[in-house]
mmCIF file of C-alpha atoms in Angstrom:
data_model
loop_
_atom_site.group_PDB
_atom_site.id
_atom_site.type_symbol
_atom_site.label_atom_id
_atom_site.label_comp_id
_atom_site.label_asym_id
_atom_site.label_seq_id
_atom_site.Cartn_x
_atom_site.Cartn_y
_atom_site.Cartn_z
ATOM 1 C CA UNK A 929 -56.434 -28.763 -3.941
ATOM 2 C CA UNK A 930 -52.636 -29.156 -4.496
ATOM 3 C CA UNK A 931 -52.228 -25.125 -3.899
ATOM 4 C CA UNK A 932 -54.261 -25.894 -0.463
ATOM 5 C CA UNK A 933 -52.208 -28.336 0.790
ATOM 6 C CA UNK A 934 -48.874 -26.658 -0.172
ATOM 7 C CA UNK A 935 -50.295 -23.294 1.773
ATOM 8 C CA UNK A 936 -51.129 -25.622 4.706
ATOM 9 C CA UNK A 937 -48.079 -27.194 4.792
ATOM 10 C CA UNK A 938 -45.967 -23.897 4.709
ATOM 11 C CA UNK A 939 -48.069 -23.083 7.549
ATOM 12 C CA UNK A 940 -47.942 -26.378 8.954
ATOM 13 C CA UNK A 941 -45.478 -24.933 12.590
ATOM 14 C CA UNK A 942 -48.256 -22.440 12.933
ATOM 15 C CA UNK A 943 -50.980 -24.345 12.640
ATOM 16 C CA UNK A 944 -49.951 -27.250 14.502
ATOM 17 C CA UNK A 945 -49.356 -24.937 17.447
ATOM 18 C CA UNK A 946 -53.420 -24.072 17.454
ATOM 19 C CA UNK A 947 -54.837 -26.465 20.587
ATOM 20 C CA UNK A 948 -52.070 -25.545 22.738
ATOM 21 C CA UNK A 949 -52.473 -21.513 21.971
ATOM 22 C CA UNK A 950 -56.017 -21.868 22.591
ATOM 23 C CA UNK A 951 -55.273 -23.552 25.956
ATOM 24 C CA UNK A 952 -52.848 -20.886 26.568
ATOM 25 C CA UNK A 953 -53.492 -19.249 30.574
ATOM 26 C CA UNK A 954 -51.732 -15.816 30.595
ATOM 27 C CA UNK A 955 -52.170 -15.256 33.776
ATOM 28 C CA UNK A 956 -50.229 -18.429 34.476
ATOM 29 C CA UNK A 957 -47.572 -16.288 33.575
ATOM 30 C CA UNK A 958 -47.959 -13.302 35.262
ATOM 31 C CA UNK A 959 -46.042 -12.514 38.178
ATOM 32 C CA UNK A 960 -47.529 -12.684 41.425
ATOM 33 C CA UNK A 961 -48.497 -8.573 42.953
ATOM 34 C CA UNK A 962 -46.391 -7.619 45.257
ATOM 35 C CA UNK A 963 -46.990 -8.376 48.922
ATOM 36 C CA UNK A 964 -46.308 -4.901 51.228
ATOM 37 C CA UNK A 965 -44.735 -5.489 53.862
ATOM 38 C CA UNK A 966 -46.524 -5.211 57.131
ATOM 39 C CA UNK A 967 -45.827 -3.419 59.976
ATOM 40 C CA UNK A 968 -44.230 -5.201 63.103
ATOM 41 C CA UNK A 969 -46.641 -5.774 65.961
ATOM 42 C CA UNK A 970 -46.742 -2.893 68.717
ATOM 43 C CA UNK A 971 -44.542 -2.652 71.891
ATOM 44 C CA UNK A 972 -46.016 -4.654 75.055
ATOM 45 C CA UNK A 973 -45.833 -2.698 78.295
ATOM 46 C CA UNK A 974 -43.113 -5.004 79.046
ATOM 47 C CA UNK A 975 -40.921 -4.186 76.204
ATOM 48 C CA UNK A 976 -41.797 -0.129 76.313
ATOM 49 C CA UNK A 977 -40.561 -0.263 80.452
ATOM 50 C CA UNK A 978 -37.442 -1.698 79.330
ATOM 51 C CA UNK A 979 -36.567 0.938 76.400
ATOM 52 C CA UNK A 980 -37.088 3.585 79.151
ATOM 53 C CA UNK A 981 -34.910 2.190 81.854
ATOM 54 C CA UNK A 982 -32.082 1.800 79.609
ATOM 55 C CA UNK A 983 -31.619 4.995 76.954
ATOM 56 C CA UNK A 984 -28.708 3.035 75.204
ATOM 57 C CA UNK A 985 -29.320 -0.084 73.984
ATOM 58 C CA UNK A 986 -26.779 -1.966 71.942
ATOM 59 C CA UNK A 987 -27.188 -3.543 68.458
ATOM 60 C CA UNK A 988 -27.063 -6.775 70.268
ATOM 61 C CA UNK A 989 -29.295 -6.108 72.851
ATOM 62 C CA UNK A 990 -31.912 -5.190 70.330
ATOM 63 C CA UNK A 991 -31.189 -8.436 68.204
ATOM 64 C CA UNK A 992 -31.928 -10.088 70.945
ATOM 65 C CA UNK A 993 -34.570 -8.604 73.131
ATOM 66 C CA UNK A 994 -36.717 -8.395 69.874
ATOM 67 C CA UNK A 995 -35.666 -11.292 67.442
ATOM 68 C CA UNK A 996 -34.634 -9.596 64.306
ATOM 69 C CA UNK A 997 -31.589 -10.539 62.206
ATOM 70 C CA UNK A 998 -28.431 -8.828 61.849
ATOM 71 C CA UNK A 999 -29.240 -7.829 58.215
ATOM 72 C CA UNK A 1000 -32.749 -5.803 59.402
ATOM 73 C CA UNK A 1001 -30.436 -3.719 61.944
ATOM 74 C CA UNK A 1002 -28.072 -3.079 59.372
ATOM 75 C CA UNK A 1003 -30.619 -2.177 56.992
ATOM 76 C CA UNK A 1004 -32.314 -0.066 59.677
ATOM 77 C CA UNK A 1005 -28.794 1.792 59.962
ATOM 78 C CA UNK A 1006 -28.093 2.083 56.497
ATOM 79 C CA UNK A 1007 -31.372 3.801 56.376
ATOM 80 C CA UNK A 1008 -30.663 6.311 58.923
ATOM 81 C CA UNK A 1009 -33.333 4.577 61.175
ATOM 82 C CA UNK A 1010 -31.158 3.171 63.701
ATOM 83 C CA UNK A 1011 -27.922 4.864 65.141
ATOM 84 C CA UNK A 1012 -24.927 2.357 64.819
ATOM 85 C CA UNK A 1013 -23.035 2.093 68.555
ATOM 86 C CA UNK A 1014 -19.223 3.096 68.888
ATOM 87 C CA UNK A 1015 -16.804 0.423 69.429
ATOM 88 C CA UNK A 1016 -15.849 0.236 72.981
ATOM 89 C CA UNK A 1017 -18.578 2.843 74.042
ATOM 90 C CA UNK A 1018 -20.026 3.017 76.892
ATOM 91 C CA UNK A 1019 -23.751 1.984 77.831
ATOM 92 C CA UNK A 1020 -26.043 4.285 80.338
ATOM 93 C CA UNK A 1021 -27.889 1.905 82.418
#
């Protein structure tokens, strides 16, 4: 009995961790999947009959005709989607 209770007690951290272990919820601490990001909604009419009247459109003008932050357009240039304007250049209208 004595040789019991000195195993138990060397043990004792372990053990005394057992109800919370086997309430333990891994997937508690998983991290979430990753969302993909979706697509942006087509071009109205509207917005496709302005991009062909005007075959230079500014940085600006596309920040604001279509709501997106500066960082997206600079991301879009940075990935070679999206020609950066000259300074001082002039627009086509």
């Amino acid at each position: 009995m004595v040789i019991l209770g000195t195993l138990l007690l060397s043990f004792w951290p372990w053990v005394s961790q057992l109800p919370k272990l086997a309430n333990y919820n891994i997937s508690a601490t998983t991290k979430p999947a990753k969302q993909k990001r979706r697509l942006p909604p087509a071009l109205t009419a509207g917005e496709l009959e302005f991009l062909e009247a005007r075959r230079f459109i500014s940085e600006w003008d596309l920040m604001r005709f279509f709501q997106i932050s500066e960082s997206t357009i600079y991301n879009c240039i940075r990935k070679a989607q999206l020609q950066p304007t000259r300074i001082g250049g002039k627009k086509t209208v």
